[in-house]
Amino acid sequence: GAGVSQSPSNKVTEKGKDVELRCDPISGHTALYWYRQRLGQGLEFLIYFQGNSAPDKSGLPSDRFSAERTGESVSTLTIQRTQQEDSAVYLCASSPFTGYTEAFFGQGTRLTVV
Amino acid sequence: KQEVTQIPAALSVPEGENLVLNCSFTDSAIYNLQWFRQDPGKGLTSLLLIQSSQREQTSGRLNASLDKSSGRSTLYIAASQPGDSATYLCAVRRGREGGSEKLVFGKGTKLTVNP
């Protein structure tokens, strides 16, 4: 596609439910990032995928959070047993293989846990 | 650990002014630095990318500079317009440490340009 696509754009869920957020990167981009942005806060790194290398999961805040990526395509971020503090905008970005290239962001998924 | 700081946190200027936003980072081992714009409730739009070997990049009324050795970058906006009102974020892509080249972000500068 022309850009990074995220779905859904908005998600309201009840506390304790599981949610899945989806990211479709730009075709051919091997690097994919997930970030979280709480209201009025900066971007918080969650996880980074680079090709077939082991992902950098150092930003995942708890074991309730997990992410998968199939090859160089779609990624899903799963949050289990959601809590109110998980409410945030979840942003995905992709970039081509090398470290010298530009990263492009999707429009984000706004998650509200009630 | 790479840390990115942006000063000021907020800035309000009258239309037509030239302005400078500042970004500093603690570890000079970076691949590149990227400036983004974020409008309320929206994702990030890439403005400029400066490679570690470059000193500056220009796009229209925007000019970004990079002084890697001192860990600083500036974003210069000429002849500001109300449509420039947004939050401006800088991010550095750190060099390969353990295989991760993640982007590290500052907290942003919220710019308001008044008509």
PDB file of C-alpha atoms in Angstrom:
ATOM      1  CA  GLY A   1       0.000   0.000   0.000  1.00  0.00           C
ATOM      2  CA  ALA A   2       0.917   3.661  -0.156  1.00  0.00           C
ATOM      3  CA  GLY A   3       1.526   4.050   3.560  1.00  0.00           C
ATOM      4  CA  VAL A   4       1.502   2.283   6.897  1.00  0.00           C
ATOM      5  CA  SER A   5      -2.006   1.130   7.697  1.00  0.00           C
ATOM      6  CA  GLN A   6      -3.298   0.429  11.195  1.00  0.00           C
ATOM      7  CA  SER A   7      -6.586  -1.100  12.256  1.00  0.00           C
ATOM      8  CA  PRO A   8      -8.847  -0.512  13.946  1.00  0.00           C
ATOM      9  CA  SER A   9      -8.501   3.255  14.173  1.00  0.00           C
ATOM     10  CA  ASN A  10     -10.442   3.257  17.421  1.00  0.00           C
ATOM     11  CA  LYS A  11     -11.123   0.491  19.921  1.00  0.00           C
ATOM     12  CA  VAL A  12     -13.121   0.611  23.125  1.00  0.00           C
ATOM     13  CA  THR A  13     -12.859  -2.459  25.312  1.00  0.00           C
ATOM     14  CA  GLU A  14     -13.855  -3.540  28.776  1.00  0.00           C
ATOM     15  CA  LYS A  15     -11.248  -3.992  31.446  1.00  0.00           C
ATOM     16  CA  GLY A  16     -10.001  -7.571  31.500  1.00  0.00           C
ATOM     17  CA  LYS A  17     -10.670  -8.291  27.824  1.00  0.00           C
ATOM     18  CA  ASP A  18      -7.962  -9.118  25.282  1.00  0.00           C
ATOM     19  CA  VAL A  19      -7.384  -6.878  22.247  1.00  0.00           C
ATOM     20  CA  GLU A  20      -5.462  -7.253  18.995  1.00  0.00           C
ATOM     21  CA  LEU A  21      -4.111  -4.304  17.054  1.00  0.00           C
ATOM     22  CA  ARG A  22      -2.965  -4.690  13.477  1.00  0.00           C
ATOM     23  CA  CYS A  23      -0.265  -2.964  11.447  1.00  0.00           C
ATOM     24  CA  ASP A  24       0.326  -3.299   7.694  1.00  0.00           C
ATOM     25  CA  PRO A  25       3.739  -1.826   6.863  1.00  0.00           C
ATOM     26  CA  ILE A  26       4.776  -0.299   3.568  1.00  0.00           C
ATOM     27  CA  SER A  27       5.505  -3.051   1.079  1.00  0.00           C
ATOM     28  CA  GLY A  28       9.173  -4.031   1.085  1.00  0.00           C
ATOM     29  CA  HIS A  29       9.946  -2.473   4.458  1.00  0.00           C
ATOM     30  CA  THR A  30      11.753  -4.960   6.650  1.00  0.00           C
ATOM     31  CA  ALA A  31      11.827  -2.926   9.858  1.00  0.00           C
ATOM     32  CA  LEU A  32       8.672  -2.435  11.920  1.00  0.00           C
ATOM     33  CA  TYR A  33       8.205  -0.569  15.206  1.00  0.00           C
ATOM     34  CA  TRP A  34       5.426  -0.290  17.779  1.00  0.00           C
ATOM     35  CA  TYR A  35       5.140   2.713  20.077  1.00  0.00           C
ATOM     36  CA  ARG A  36       2.627   3.775  22.691  1.00  0.00           C
ATOM     37  CA  GLN A  37       1.567   7.359  23.368  1.00  0.00           C
ATOM     38  CA  ARG A  38      -0.490   8.092  26.452  1.00  0.00           C
ATOM     39  CA  LEU A  39      -2.540  11.265  26.554  1.00  0.00           C
ATOM     40  CA  GLY A  40      -0.250  14.286  26.702  1.00  0.00           C
ATOM     41  CA  GLN A  41       2.865  12.136  26.858  1.00  0.00           C
ATOM     42  CA  GLY A  42       5.770  11.327  24.556  1.00  0.00           C
ATOM     43  CA  LEU A  43       6.271   8.194  22.478  1.00  0.00           C
ATOM     44  CA  GLU A  44       7.135   5.090  24.456  1.00  0.00           C
ATOM     45  CA  PHE A  45       8.997   2.340  22.570  1.00  0.00           C
ATOM     46  CA  LEU A  46       7.399  -1.107  22.772  1.00  0.00           C
ATOM     47  CA  ILE A  47       8.972  -3.494  20.259  1.00  0.00           C
ATOM     48  CA  TYR A  48      11.077  -3.506  17.071  1.00  0.00           C
ATOM     49  CA  PHE A  49      11.208  -6.142  14.317  1.00  0.00           C
ATOM     50  CA  GLN A  50      14.008  -6.281  11.744  1.00  0.00           C
ATOM     51  CA  GLY A  51      13.675  -8.937   9.076  1.00  0.00           C
ATOM     52  CA  ASN A  52      14.317 -12.408  10.438  1.00  0.00           C
ATOM     53  CA  SER A  53      16.385 -11.188  13.386  1.00  0.00           C
ATOM     54  CA  ALA A  54      15.148 -11.672  16.932  1.00  0.00           C
ATOM     55  CA  PRO A  55      12.875  -8.723  17.812  1.00  0.00           C
ATOM     56  CA  ASP A  56      13.880  -6.124  20.389  1.00  0.00           C
ATOM     57  CA  LYS A  57      11.165  -6.592  23.029  1.00  0.00           C
ATOM     58  CA  SER A  58      12.850  -4.441  25.644  1.00  0.00           C
ATOM     59  CA  GLY A  59      10.035  -1.870  25.704  1.00  0.00           C
ATOM     60  CA  LEU A  60       7.108  -4.191  26.391  1.00  0.00           C
ATOM     61  CA  PRO A  61       5.759  -3.030  29.775  1.00  0.00           C
ATOM     62  CA  SER A  62       4.525  -6.401  31.052  1.00  0.00           C
ATOM     63  CA  ASP A  63       3.923 -10.002  30.011  1.00  0.00           C
ATOM     64  CA  ARG A  64       0.366  -9.020  29.091  1.00  0.00           C
ATOM     65  CA  PHE A  65       1.834  -7.422  25.980  1.00  0.00           C
ATOM     66  CA  SER A  66       3.066  -9.451  23.014  1.00  0.00           C
ATOM     67  CA  ALA A  67       3.610  -8.855  19.316  1.00  0.00           C
ATOM     68  CA  GLU A  68       4.126 -11.011  16.292  1.00  0.00           C
ATOM     69  CA  ARG A  69       5.172 -10.401  12.741  1.00  0.00           C
ATOM     70  CA  THR A  70       4.910 -12.847   9.885  1.00  0.00           C
ATOM     71  CA  GLY A  71       7.972 -12.471   7.679  1.00  0.00           C
ATOM     72  CA  GLU A  72       8.134  -8.912   6.379  1.00  0.00           C
ATOM     73  CA  SER A  73       4.414  -8.289   6.403  1.00  0.00           C
ATOM     74  CA  VAL A  74       1.621  -7.727   8.892  1.00  0.00           C
ATOM     75  CA  SER A  75       2.247  -7.340  12.605  1.00  0.00           C
ATOM     76  CA  THR A  76      -0.224  -7.752  15.453  1.00  0.00           C
ATOM     77  CA  LEU A  77       0.148  -6.317  18.934  1.00  0.00           C
ATOM     78  CA  THR A  78      -1.854  -8.233  21.525  1.00  0.00           C
ATOM     79  CA  ILE A  79      -2.751  -6.943  24.960  1.00  0.00           C
ATOM     80  CA  GLN A  80      -4.204  -9.513  27.318  1.00  0.00           C
ATOM     81  CA  ARG A  81      -6.407  -8.747  30.324  1.00  0.00           C
ATOM     82  CA  THR A  82      -6.481  -5.041  29.494  1.00  0.00           C
ATOM     83  CA  GLN A  83      -6.196  -2.478  32.267  1.00  0.00           C
ATOM     84  CA  GLN A  84      -7.259   1.165  32.298  1.00  0.00           C
ATOM     85  CA  GLU A  85      -3.622   2.273  32.192  1.00  0.00           C
ATOM     86  CA  ASP A  86      -3.343   0.582  28.782  1.00  0.00           C
ATOM     87  CA  SER A  87      -5.524   3.337  27.328  1.00  0.00           C
ATOM     88  CA  ALA A  88      -3.359   5.138  24.779  1.00  0.00           C
ATOM     89  CA  VAL A  89      -2.706   5.596  21.083  1.00  0.00           C
ATOM     90  CA  TYR A  90      -0.667   2.724  19.686  1.00  0.00           C
ATOM     91  CA  LEU A  91       1.496   3.785  16.752  1.00  0.00           C
ATOM     92  CA  CYS A  92       3.220   1.570  14.207  1.00  0.00           C
ATOM     93  CA  ALA A  93       6.051   2.580  11.876  1.00  0.00           C
ATOM     94  CA  SER A  94       8.074   0.871   9.163  1.00  0.00           C
ATOM     95  CA  SER A  95      11.298   1.562   7.319  1.00  0.00           C
ATOM     96  CA  PRO A  96      13.505  -0.132   4.712  1.00  0.00           C
ATOM     97  CA  PHE A  97      16.260  -2.487   5.774  1.00  0.00           C
ATOM     98  CA  THR A  98      19.260  -0.308   6.538  1.00  0.00           C
ATOM     99  CA  GLY A  99      19.657   1.977   9.522  1.00  0.00           C
ATOM    100  CA  TYR A 100      20.140   4.971   7.272  1.00  0.00           C
ATOM    101  CA  THR A 101      16.562   5.202   6.061  1.00  0.00           C
ATOM    102  CA  GLU A 102      13.447   7.127   6.929  1.00  0.00           C
ATOM    103  CA  ALA A 103      10.721   5.746   9.186  1.00  0.00           C
ATOM    104  CA  PHE A 104       7.059   6.226   8.274  1.00  0.00           C
ATOM    105  CA  PHE A 105       4.226   6.108  10.786  1.00  0.00           C
ATOM    106  CA  GLY A 106       0.639   4.982  10.558  1.00  0.00           C
ATOM    107  CA  GLN A 107      -2.261   6.991  11.972  1.00  0.00           C
ATOM    108  CA  GLY A 108      -2.441   4.918  15.103  1.00  0.00           C
ATOM    109  CA  THR A 109      -5.053   2.952  17.001  1.00  0.00           C
ATOM    110  CA  ARG A 110      -6.722   4.773  19.874  1.00  0.00           C
ATOM    111  CA  LEU A 111      -7.424   2.225  22.611  1.00  0.00           C
ATOM    112  CA  THR A 112      -9.794   3.079  25.427  1.00  0.00           C
ATOM    113  CA  VAL A 113     -10.227   0.631  28.293  1.00  0.00           C
ATOM    114  CA  VAL A 114     -13.394   1.218  30.311  1.00  0.00           C
TER     115      VAL A 114
ATOM    116  CA  LYS B   1      21.280   4.763  27.338  1.00  0.00           C
ATOM    117  CA  GLN B   2      20.287   7.241  24.638  1.00  0.00           C
ATOM    118  CA  GLU B   3      18.207  10.167  25.891  1.00  0.00           C
ATOM    119  CA  VAL B   4      16.680  12.852  23.699  1.00  0.00           C
ATOM    120  CA  THR B   5      15.666  16.254  25.046  1.00  0.00           C
ATOM    121  CA  GLN B   6      13.666  18.933  23.270  1.00  0.00           C
ATOM    122  CA  ILE B   7      13.604  22.558  24.301  1.00  0.00           C
ATOM    123  CA  PRO B   8      11.333  24.444  24.646  1.00  0.00           C
ATOM    124  CA  ALA B   9       8.405  22.211  25.560  1.00  0.00           C
ATOM    125  CA  ALA B  10       6.012  24.804  24.158  1.00  0.00           C
ATOM    126  CA  LEU B  11       6.372  27.876  22.005  1.00  0.00           C
ATOM    127  CA  SER B  12       3.871  30.520  20.910  1.00  0.00           C
ATOM    128  CA  VAL B  13       4.776  32.999  18.173  1.00  0.00           C
ATOM    129  CA  PRO B  14       2.990  35.496  15.918  1.00  0.00           C
ATOM    130  CA  GLU B  15       2.555  34.610  12.273  1.00  0.00           C
ATOM    131  CA  GLY B  16       5.517  35.455  10.077  1.00  0.00           C
ATOM    132  CA  GLU B  17       8.232  34.919  12.668  1.00  0.00           C
ATOM    133  CA  ASN B  18      11.257  32.746  12.041  1.00  0.00           C
ATOM    134  CA  LEU B  19      11.819  30.239  14.819  1.00  0.00           C
ATOM    135  CA  VAL B  20      14.180  27.527  16.019  1.00  0.00           C
ATOM    136  CA  LEU B  21      13.362  24.303  17.810  1.00  0.00           C
ATOM    137  CA  ASN B  22      16.120  22.475  19.652  1.00  0.00           C
ATOM    138  CA  CYS B  23      16.889  18.798  20.113  1.00  0.00           C
ATOM    139  CA  SER B  24      19.789  17.278  22.021  1.00  0.00           C
ATOM    140  CA  PHE B  25      20.866  13.653  22.465  1.00  0.00           C
ATOM    141  CA  THR B  26      23.321  12.030  24.824  1.00  0.00           C
ATOM    142  CA  ASP B  27      24.932   9.335  22.649  1.00  0.00           C
ATOM    143  CA  SER B  28      26.532  10.453  19.394  1.00  0.00           C
ATOM    144  CA  ALA B  29      26.607   6.892  17.981  1.00  0.00           C
ATOM    145  CA  ILE B  30      23.574   7.412  15.769  1.00  0.00           C
ATOM    146  CA  TYR B  31      22.677   6.438  12.222  1.00  0.00           C
ATOM    147  CA  ASN B  32      20.415   9.412  11.621  1.00  0.00           C
ATOM    148  CA  LEU B  33      18.086  11.970  13.143  1.00  0.00           C
ATOM    149  CA  GLN B  34      14.543  12.534  11.961  1.00  0.00           C
ATOM    150  CA  TRP B  35      12.150  15.418  12.602  1.00  0.00           C
ATOM    151  CA  PHE B  36       8.416  14.702  12.693  1.00  0.00           C
ATOM    152  CA  ARG B  37       5.267  16.710  12.998  1.00  0.00           C
ATOM    153  CA  GLN B  38       2.226  15.498  14.941  1.00  0.00           C
ATOM    154  CA  ASP B  39      -1.173  17.153  14.674  1.00  0.00           C
ATOM    155  CA  PRO B  40      -3.678  16.595  17.503  1.00  0.00           C
ATOM    156  CA  GLY B  41      -5.197  13.121  17.366  1.00  0.00           C
ATOM    157  CA  LYS B  42      -3.051  12.139  14.395  1.00  0.00           C
ATOM    158  CA  GLY B  43      -0.029  10.024  13.645  1.00  0.00           C
ATOM    159  CA  LEU B  44       3.444  11.336  12.884  1.00  0.00           C
ATOM    160  CA  THR B  45       4.406  12.946   9.587  1.00  0.00           C
ATOM    161  CA  SER B  46       8.063  12.820   8.610  1.00  0.00           C
ATOM    162  CA  LEU B  47       9.530  16.256   7.863  1.00  0.00           C
ATOM    163  CA  LEU B  48      13.271  15.811   7.440  1.00  0.00           C
ATOM    164  CA  LEU B  49      15.846  13.050   7.777  1.00  0.00           C
ATOM    165  CA  ILE B  50      19.510  13.883   8.400  1.00  0.00           C
ATOM    166  CA  GLN B  51      22.105  11.147   8.089  1.00  0.00           C
ATOM    167  CA  SER B  52      24.896  11.036  10.670  1.00  0.00           C
ATOM    168  CA  SER B  53      27.395  12.164   8.007  1.00  0.00           C
ATOM    169  CA  GLN B  54      25.332  15.205   6.996  1.00  0.00           C
ATOM    170  CA  ARG B  55      25.240  18.694   8.476  1.00  0.00           C
ATOM    171  CA  GLU B  56      21.838  19.876   7.302  1.00  0.00           C
ATOM    172  CA  GLN B  57      18.750  19.176   5.222  1.00  0.00           C
ATOM    173  CA  THR B  58      16.226  21.578   3.738  1.00  0.00           C
ATOM    174  CA  SER B  59      12.637  21.206   2.624  1.00  0.00           C
ATOM    175  CA  GLY B  60      10.725  24.333   1.693  1.00  0.00           C
ATOM    176  CA  ARG B  61      10.594  26.635   4.717  1.00  0.00           C
ATOM    177  CA  LEU B  62      12.186  24.014   6.949  1.00  0.00           C
ATOM    178  CA  ASN B  63      15.884  23.583   7.600  1.00  0.00           C
ATOM    179  CA  ALA B  64      17.325  21.041   9.985  1.00  0.00           C
ATOM    180  CA  SER B  65      20.930  20.974  11.137  1.00  0.00           C
ATOM    181  CA  LEU B  66      22.911  18.291  12.905  1.00  0.00           C
ATOM    182  CA  ASP B  67      26.035  18.591  15.028  1.00  0.00           C
ATOM    183  CA  LYS B  68      26.665  14.971  15.888  1.00  0.00           C
ATOM    184  CA  SER B  69      29.775  15.548  17.996  1.00  0.00           C
ATOM    185  CA  SER B  70      27.955  17.899  20.347  1.00  0.00           C
ATOM    186  CA  GLY B  71      24.721  15.896  20.252  1.00  0.00           C
ATOM    187  CA  ARG B  72      22.529  18.678  18.918  1.00  0.00           C
ATOM    188  CA  SER B  73      20.051  19.345  16.148  1.00  0.00           C
ATOM    189  CA  THR B  74      17.940  22.365  15.343  1.00  0.00           C
ATOM    190  CA  LEU B  75      14.823  22.741  13.223  1.00  0.00           C
ATOM    191  CA  TYR B  76      14.493  26.188  11.699  1.00  0.00           C
ATOM    192  CA  ILE B  77      11.074  27.266  10.425  1.00  0.00           C
ATOM    193  CA  ALA B  78      11.020  30.373   8.257  1.00  0.00           C
ATOM    194  CA  ALA B  79       8.092  32.728   7.959  1.00  0.00           C
ATOM    195  CA  SER B  80       5.852  30.703  10.261  1.00  0.00           C
ATOM    196  CA  GLN B  81       2.154  30.236   9.416  1.00  0.00           C
ATOM    197  CA  PRO B  82      -0.858  29.221  11.540  1.00  0.00           C
ATOM    198  CA  GLY B  83      -0.860  25.917   9.656  1.00  0.00           C
ATOM    199  CA  ASP B  84       2.540  25.150  11.182  1.00  0.00           C
ATOM    200  CA  SER B  85       0.875  24.794  14.587  1.00  0.00           C
ATOM    201  CA  ALA B  86       1.574  21.244  15.775  1.00  0.00           C
ATOM    202  CA  THR B  87       3.878  19.257  18.019  1.00  0.00           C
ATOM    203  CA  TYR B  88       7.347  18.747  16.578  1.00  0.00           C
ATOM    204  CA  LEU B  89       9.257  15.636  17.565  1.00  0.00           C
ATOM    205  CA  CYS B  90      12.843  14.665  16.959  1.00  0.00           C
ATOM    206  CA  ALA B  91      14.050  11.079  17.011  1.00  0.00           C
ATOM    207  CA  VAL B  92      17.460   9.495  16.694  1.00  0.00           C
ATOM    208  CA  ARG B  93      18.086   6.055  15.317  1.00  0.00           C
ATOM    209  CA  ARG B  94      20.824   4.673  17.436  1.00  0.00           C
ATOM    210  CA  GLY B  95      23.683   2.660  16.109  1.00  0.00           C
ATOM    211  CA  ARG B  96      23.529  -1.101  16.199  1.00  0.00           C
ATOM    212  CA  GLU B  97      23.843  -2.265  19.788  1.00  0.00           C
ATOM    213  CA  GLY B  98      22.844  -5.873  20.120  1.00  0.00           C
ATOM    214  CA  GLY B  99      21.124  -5.646  16.751  1.00  0.00           C
ATOM    215  CA  SER B 100      18.474  -3.080  17.626  1.00  0.00           C
ATOM    216  CA  GLU B 101      18.228   0.150  15.677  1.00  0.00           C
ATOM    217  CA  LYS B 102      15.148   1.537  17.346  1.00  0.00           C
ATOM    218  CA  LEU B 103      14.126   5.176  17.216  1.00  0.00           C
ATOM    219  CA  VAL B 104      14.459   7.133  20.446  1.00  0.00           C
ATOM    220  CA  PHE B 105      12.143  10.134  20.707  1.00  0.00           C
ATOM    221  CA  GLY B 106      12.151  13.414  22.547  1.00  0.00           C
ATOM    222  CA  LYS B 107       8.953  14.589  24.236  1.00  0.00           C
ATOM    223  CA  GLY B 108       8.344  17.219  21.581  1.00  0.00           C
ATOM    224  CA  THR B 109       7.856  20.961  21.264  1.00  0.00           C
ATOM    225  CA  LYS B 110       4.268  22.175  20.971  1.00  0.00           C
ATOM    226  CA  LEU B 111       4.229  25.093  18.540  1.00  0.00           C
ATOM    227  CA  THR B 112       1.384  27.580  18.251  1.00  0.00           C
ATOM    228  CA  VAL B 113       1.507  30.184  15.494  1.00  0.00           C
ATOM    229  CA  ASN B 114      -1.004  32.964  16.105  1.00  0.00           C
ATOM    230  CA  PRO B 115      -2.645  34.795  13.162  1.00  0.00           C
TER     231      PRO B 115
END
